[in-house]
Short mmCIF file of N, CA and C in Angstrom, two decimals:
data_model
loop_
_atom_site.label_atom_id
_atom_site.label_comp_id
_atom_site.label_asym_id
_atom_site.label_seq_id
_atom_site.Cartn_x
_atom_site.Cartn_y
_atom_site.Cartn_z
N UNK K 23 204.93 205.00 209.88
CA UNK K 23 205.70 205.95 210.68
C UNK K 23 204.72 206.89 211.37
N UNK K 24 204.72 207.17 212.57
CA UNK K 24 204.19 207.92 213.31
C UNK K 24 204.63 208.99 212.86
N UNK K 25 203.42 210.35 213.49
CA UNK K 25 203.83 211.62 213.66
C UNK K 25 204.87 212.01 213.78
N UNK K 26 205.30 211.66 215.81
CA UNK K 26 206.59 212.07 216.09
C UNK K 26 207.39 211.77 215.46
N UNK K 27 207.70 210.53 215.01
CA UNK K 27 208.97 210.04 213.86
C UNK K 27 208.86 210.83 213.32
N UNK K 28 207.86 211.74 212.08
CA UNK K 28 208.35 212.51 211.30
C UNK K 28 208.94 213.81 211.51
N UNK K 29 208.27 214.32 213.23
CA UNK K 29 208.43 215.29 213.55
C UNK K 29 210.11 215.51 214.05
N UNK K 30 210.72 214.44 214.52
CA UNK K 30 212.01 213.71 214.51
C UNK K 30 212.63 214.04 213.65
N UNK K 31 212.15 213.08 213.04
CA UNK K 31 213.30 213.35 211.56
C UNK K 31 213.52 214.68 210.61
N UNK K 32 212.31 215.19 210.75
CA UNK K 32 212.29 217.11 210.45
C UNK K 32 213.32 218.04 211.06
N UNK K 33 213.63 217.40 212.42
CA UNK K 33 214.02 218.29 213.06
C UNK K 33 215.72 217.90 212.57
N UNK K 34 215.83 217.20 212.47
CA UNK K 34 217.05 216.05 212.34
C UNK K 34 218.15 216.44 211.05
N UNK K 35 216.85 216.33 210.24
CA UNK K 35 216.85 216.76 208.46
C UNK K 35 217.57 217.91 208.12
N UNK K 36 217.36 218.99 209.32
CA UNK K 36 217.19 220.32 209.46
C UNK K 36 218.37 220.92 210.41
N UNK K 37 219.15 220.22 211.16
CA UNK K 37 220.07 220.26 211.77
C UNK K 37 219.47 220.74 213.41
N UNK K 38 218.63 220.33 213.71
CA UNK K 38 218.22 220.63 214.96
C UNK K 38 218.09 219.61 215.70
N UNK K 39 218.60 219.70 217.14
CA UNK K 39 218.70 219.11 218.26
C UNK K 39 217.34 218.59 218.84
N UNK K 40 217.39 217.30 218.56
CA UNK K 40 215.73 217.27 218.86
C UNK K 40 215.75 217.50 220.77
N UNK K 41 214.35 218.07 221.41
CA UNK K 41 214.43 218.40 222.68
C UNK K 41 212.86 217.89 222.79
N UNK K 42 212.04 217.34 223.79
CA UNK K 42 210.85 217.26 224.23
C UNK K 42 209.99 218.50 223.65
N UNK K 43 210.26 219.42 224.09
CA UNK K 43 209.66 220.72 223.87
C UNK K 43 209.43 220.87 222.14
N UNK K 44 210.80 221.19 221.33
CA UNK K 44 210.83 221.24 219.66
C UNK K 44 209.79 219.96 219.36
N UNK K 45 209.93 218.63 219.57
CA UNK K 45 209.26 217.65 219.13
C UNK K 45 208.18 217.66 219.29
N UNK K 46 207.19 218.39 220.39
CA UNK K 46 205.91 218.99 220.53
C UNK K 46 205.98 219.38 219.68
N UNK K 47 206.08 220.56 219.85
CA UNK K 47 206.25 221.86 218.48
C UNK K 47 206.15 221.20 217.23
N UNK K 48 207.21 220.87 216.72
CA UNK K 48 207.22 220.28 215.64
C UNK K 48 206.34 219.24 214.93
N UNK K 49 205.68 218.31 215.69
CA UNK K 49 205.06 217.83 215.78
C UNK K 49 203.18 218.22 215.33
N UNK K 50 203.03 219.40 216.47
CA UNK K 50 201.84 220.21 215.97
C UNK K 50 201.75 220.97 214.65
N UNK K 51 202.78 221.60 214.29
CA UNK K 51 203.00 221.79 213.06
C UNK K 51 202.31 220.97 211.99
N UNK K 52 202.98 219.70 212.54
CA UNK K 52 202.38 218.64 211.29
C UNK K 52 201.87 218.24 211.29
N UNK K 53 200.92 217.86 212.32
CA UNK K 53 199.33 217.34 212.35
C UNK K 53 198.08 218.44 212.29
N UNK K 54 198.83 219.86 212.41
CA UNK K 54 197.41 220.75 212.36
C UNK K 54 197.76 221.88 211.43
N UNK K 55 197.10 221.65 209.97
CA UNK K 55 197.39 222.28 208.90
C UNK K 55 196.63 223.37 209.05
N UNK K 56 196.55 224.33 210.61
CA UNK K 56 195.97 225.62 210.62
C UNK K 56 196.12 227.07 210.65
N UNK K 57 197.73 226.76 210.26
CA UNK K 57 199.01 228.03 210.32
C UNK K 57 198.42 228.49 211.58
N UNK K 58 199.04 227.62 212.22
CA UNK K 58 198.47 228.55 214.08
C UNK K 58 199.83 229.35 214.32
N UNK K 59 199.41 230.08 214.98
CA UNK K 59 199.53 231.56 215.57
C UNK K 59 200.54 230.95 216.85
N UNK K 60 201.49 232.00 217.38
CA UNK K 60 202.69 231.18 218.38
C UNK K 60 201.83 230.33 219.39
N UNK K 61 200.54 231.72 220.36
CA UNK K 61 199.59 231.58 221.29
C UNK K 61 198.79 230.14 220.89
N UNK K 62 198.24 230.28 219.94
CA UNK K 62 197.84 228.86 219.45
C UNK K 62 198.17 227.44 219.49
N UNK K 63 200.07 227.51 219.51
CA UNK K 63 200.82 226.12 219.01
C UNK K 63 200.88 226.30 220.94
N UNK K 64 200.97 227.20 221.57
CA UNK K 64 200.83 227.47 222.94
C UNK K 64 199.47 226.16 223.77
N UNK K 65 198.90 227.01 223.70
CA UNK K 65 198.07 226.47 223.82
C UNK K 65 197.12 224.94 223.78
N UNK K 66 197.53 224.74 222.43
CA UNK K 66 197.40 223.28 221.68
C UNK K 66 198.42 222.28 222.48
N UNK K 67 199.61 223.19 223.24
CA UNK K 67 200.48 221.70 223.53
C UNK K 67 200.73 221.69 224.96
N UNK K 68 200.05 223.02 226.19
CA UNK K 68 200.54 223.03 227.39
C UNK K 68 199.75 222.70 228.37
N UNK K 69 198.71 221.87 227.83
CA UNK K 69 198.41 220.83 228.58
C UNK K 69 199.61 219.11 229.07
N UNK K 70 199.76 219.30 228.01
CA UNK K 70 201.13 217.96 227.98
C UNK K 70 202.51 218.08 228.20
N UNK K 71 202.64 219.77 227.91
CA UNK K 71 203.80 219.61 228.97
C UNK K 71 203.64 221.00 229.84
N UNK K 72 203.69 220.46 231.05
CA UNK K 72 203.34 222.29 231.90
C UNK K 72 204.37 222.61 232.23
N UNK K 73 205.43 222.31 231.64
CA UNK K 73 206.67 223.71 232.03
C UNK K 73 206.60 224.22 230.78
N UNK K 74 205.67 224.19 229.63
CA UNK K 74 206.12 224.57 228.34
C UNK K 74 206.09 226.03 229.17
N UNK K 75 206.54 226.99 228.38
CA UNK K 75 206.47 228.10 228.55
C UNK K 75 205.84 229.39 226.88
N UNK K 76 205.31 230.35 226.57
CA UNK K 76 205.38 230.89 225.61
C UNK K 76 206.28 231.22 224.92
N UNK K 77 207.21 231.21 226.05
CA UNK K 77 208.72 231.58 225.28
C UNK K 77 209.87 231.02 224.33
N UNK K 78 209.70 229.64 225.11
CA UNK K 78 210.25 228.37 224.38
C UNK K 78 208.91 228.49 223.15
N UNK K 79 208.01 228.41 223.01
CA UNK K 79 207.23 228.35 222.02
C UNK K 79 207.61 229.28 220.65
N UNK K 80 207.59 230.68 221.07
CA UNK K 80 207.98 231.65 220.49
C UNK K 80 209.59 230.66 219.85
N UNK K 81 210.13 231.14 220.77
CA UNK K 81 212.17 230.78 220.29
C UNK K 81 212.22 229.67 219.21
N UNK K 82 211.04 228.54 219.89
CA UNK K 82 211.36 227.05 219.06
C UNK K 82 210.98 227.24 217.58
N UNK K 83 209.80 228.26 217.97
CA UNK K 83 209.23 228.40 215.61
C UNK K 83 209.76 229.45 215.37
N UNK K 84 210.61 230.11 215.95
CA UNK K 84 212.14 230.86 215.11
C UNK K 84 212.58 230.39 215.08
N UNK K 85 213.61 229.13 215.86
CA UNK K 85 214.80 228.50 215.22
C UNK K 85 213.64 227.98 214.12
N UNK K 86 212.60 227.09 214.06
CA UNK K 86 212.36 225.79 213.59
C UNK K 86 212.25 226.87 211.54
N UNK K 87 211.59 227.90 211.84
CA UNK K 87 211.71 228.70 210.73
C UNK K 87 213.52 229.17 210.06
N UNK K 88 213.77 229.45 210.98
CA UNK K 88 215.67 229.75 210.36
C UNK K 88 215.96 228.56 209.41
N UNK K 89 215.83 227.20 210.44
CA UNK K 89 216.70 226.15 209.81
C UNK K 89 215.45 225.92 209.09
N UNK K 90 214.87 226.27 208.19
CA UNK K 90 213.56 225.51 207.00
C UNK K 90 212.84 224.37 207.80
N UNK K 91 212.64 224.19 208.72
CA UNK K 91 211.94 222.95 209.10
C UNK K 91 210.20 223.19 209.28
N UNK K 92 210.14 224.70 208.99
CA UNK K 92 208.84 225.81 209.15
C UNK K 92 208.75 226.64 208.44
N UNK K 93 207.61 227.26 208.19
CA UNK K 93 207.83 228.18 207.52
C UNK K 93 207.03 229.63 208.09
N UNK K 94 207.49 230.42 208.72
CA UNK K 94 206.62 231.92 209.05
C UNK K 94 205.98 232.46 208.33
N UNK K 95 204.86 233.03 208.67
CA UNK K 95 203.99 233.34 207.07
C UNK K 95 203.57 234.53 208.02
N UNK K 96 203.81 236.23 207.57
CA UNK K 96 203.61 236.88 207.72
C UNK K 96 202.68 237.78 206.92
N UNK K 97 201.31 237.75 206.71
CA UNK K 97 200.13 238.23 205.69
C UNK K 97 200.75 239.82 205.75
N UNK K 98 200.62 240.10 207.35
CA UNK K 98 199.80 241.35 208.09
C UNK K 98 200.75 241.44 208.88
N UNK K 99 200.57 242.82 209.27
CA UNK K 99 201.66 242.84 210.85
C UNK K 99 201.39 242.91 211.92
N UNK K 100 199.68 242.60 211.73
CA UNK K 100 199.00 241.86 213.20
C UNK K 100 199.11 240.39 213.55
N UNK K 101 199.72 239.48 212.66
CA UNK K 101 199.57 237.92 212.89
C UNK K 101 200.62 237.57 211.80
N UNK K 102 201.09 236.83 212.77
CA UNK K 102 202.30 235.74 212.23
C UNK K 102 202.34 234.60 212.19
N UNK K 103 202.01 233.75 211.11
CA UNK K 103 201.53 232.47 211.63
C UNK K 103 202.74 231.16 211.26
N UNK K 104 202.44 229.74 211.69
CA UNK K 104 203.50 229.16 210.93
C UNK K 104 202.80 228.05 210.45
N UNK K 105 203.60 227.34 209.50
CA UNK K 105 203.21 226.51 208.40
C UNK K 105 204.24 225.17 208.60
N UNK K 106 203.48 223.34 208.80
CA UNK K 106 204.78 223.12 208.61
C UNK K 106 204.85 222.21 207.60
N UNK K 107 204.43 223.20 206.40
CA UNK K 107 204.59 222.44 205.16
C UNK K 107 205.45 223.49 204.47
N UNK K 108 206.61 222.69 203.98
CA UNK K 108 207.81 223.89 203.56
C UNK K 108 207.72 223.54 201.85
N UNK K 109 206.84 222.53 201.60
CA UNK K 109 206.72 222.64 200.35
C UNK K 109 206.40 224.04 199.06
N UNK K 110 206.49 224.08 198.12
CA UNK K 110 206.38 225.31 197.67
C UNK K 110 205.06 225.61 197.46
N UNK K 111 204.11 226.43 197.86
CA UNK K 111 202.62 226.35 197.51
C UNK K 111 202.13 227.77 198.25
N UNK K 112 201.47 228.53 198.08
CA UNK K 112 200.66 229.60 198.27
C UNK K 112 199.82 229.72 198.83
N UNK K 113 199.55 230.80 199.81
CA UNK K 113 198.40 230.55 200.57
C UNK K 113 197.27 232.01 199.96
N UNK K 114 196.22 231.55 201.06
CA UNK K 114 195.06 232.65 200.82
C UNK K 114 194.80 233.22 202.04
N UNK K 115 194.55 234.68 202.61
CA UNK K 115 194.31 234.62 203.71
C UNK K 115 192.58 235.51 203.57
N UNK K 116 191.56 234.81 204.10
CA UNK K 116 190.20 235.41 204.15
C UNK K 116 190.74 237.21 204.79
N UNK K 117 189.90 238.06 204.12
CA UNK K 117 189.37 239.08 204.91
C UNK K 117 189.19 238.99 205.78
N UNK K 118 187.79 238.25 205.53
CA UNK K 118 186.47 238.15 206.53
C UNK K 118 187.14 237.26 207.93
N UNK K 119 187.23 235.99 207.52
CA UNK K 119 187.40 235.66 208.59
C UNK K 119 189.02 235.49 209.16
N UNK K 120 189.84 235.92 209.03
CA UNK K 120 191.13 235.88 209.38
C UNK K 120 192.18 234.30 209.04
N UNK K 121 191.17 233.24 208.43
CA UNK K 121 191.86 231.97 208.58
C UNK K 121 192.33 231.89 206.96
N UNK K 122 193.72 231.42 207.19
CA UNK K 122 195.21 231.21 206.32
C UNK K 122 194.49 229.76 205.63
N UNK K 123 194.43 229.63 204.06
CA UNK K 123 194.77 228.26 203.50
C UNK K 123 195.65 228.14 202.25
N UNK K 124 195.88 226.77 203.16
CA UNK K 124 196.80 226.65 201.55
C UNK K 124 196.43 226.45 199.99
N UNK K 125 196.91 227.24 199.50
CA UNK K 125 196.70 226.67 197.77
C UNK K 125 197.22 225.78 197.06
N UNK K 126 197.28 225.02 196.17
CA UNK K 126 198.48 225.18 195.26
C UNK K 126 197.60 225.63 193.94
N UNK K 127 198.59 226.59 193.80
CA UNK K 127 197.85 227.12 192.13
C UNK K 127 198.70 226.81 191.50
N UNK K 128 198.64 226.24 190.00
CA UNK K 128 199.68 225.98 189.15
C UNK K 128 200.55 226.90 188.45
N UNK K 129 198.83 228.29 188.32
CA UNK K 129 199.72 229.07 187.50
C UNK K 129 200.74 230.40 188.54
N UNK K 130 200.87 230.12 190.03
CA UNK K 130 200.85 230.72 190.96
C UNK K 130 202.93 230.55 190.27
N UNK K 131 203.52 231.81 190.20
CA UNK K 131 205.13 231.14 190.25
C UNK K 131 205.45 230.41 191.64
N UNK K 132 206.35 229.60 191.99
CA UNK K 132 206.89 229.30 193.13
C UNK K 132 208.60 228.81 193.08
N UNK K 133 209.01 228.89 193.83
CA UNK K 133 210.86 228.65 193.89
C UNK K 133 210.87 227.42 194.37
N UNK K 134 211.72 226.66 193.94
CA UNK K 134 211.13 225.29 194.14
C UNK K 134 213.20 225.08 194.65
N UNK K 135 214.14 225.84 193.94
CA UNK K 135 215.61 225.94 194.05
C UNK K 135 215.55 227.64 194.35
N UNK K 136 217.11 227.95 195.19
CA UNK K 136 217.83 229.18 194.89
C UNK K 136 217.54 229.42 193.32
N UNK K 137 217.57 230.82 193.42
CA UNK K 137 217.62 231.39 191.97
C UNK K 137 218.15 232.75 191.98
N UNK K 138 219.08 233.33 191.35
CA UNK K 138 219.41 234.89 191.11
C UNK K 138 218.28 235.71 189.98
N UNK K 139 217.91 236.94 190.34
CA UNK K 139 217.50 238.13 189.67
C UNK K 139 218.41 239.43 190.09
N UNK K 140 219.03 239.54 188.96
CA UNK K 140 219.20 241.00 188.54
C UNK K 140 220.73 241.35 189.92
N UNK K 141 221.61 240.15 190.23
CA UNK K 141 222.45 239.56 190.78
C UNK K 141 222.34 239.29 192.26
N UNK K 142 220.79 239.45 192.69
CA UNK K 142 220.42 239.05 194.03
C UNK K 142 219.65 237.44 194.01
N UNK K 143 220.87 236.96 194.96
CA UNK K 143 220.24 235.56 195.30
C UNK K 143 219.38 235.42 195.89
N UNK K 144 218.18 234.85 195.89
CA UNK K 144 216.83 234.36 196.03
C UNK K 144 216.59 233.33 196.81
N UNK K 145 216.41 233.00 197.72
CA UNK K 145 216.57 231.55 198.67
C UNK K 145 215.04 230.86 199.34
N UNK K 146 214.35 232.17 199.38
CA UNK K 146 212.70 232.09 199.81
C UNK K 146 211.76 232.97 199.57
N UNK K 147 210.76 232.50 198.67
CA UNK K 147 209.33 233.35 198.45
C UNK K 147 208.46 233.02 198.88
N UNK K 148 208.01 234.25 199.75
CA UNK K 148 206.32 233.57 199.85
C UNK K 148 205.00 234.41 199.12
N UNK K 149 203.99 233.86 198.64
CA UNK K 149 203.20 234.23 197.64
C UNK K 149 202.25 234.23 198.36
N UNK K 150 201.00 235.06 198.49
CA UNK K 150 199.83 235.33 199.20
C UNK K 150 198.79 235.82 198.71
N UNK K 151 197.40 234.98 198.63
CA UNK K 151 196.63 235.72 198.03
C UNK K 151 195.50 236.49 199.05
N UNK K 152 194.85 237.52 199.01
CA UNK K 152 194.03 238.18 199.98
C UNK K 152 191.95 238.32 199.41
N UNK K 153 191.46 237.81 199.78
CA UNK K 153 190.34 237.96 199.53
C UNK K 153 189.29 237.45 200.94
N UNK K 154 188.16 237.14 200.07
CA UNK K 154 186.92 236.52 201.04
C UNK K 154 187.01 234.92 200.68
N UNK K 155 187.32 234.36 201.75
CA UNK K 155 186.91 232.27 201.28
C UNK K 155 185.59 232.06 200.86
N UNK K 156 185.79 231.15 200.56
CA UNK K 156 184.39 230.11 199.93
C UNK K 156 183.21 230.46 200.92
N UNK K 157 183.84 229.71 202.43
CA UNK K 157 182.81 230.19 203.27
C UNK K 157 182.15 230.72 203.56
N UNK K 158 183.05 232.14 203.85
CA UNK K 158 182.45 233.51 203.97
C UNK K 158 181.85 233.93 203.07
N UNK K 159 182.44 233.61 201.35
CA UNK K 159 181.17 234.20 200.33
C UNK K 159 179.87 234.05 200.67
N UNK K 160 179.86 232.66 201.15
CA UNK K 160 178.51 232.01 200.99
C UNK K 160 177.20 232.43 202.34
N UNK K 161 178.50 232.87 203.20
CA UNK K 161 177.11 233.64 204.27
C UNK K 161 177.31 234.72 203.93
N UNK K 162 178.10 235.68 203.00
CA UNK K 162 177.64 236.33 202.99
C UNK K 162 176.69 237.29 201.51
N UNK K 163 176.18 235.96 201.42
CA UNK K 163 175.53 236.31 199.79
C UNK K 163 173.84 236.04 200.31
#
């Protein structure tokens, strides 16, 4: 199965209307595990289609986030990035260098179902860890 097929069927899965534009989108999501930034998924796809617009970009990874087909990962309230692995898993975001990865830590909790605490239903967590990466330790030691 190709990309797009999956990017298809995500959208599909998810109750969304597949459109040229979303199936880009969606699509980049799932071939570039770099929690890019709206400008980024921009960028990455408007060579291939030049009516994309930023806007449709923007709109498409809000719906694609509403209906779970994405996930928004907000560290900071300078950068918003998206993810399109909706699996349950944790990220890290460098200091130093600003770039988002994914974890999975075992002993990290994660919601894997809805769950109630304390009679508030629970539907999505996101878990974040903040430090310096591997990388950056290493230049800067």
């Amino acid at each position: 199965m190709n990309m797009n097929q999956d990017a298809y069927n995500r959208l599909i899965s998810c109750g969304i209307r597949p459109s040229m534009q979303r199936l880009a989108i969606m699509d980049y999501l799932l071939t570039h595990h770099t929690h890019p930034t709206v400008e980024e998924v921009y960028q990455g796809i408007c060579k291939d289609i030049r009516t994309l617009s930023r806007t449709t970009v923007y709109n498409t990874l809000r719906l694609l986030s509403e209906h779970n087909a994405a996930r928004m990962i907000t560290i900071d309230e300078h950068r918003v990035c998206y993810d399109g692995d909706v699996t349950p898993h944790v990220h890290f975001y460098c200091r130093n260098c600003g770039h988002v990865y994914d974890l999975f830590d075992e002993e990290a909790p994660y919601l894997a179902k809805s769950k109630q605490i304390e009679g508030h239903v629970i539907d999505e967590m996101q878990l974040y860890y903040k430090g310096v990466c591997k990388d950056c330790k290493s230049h800067l030691s």
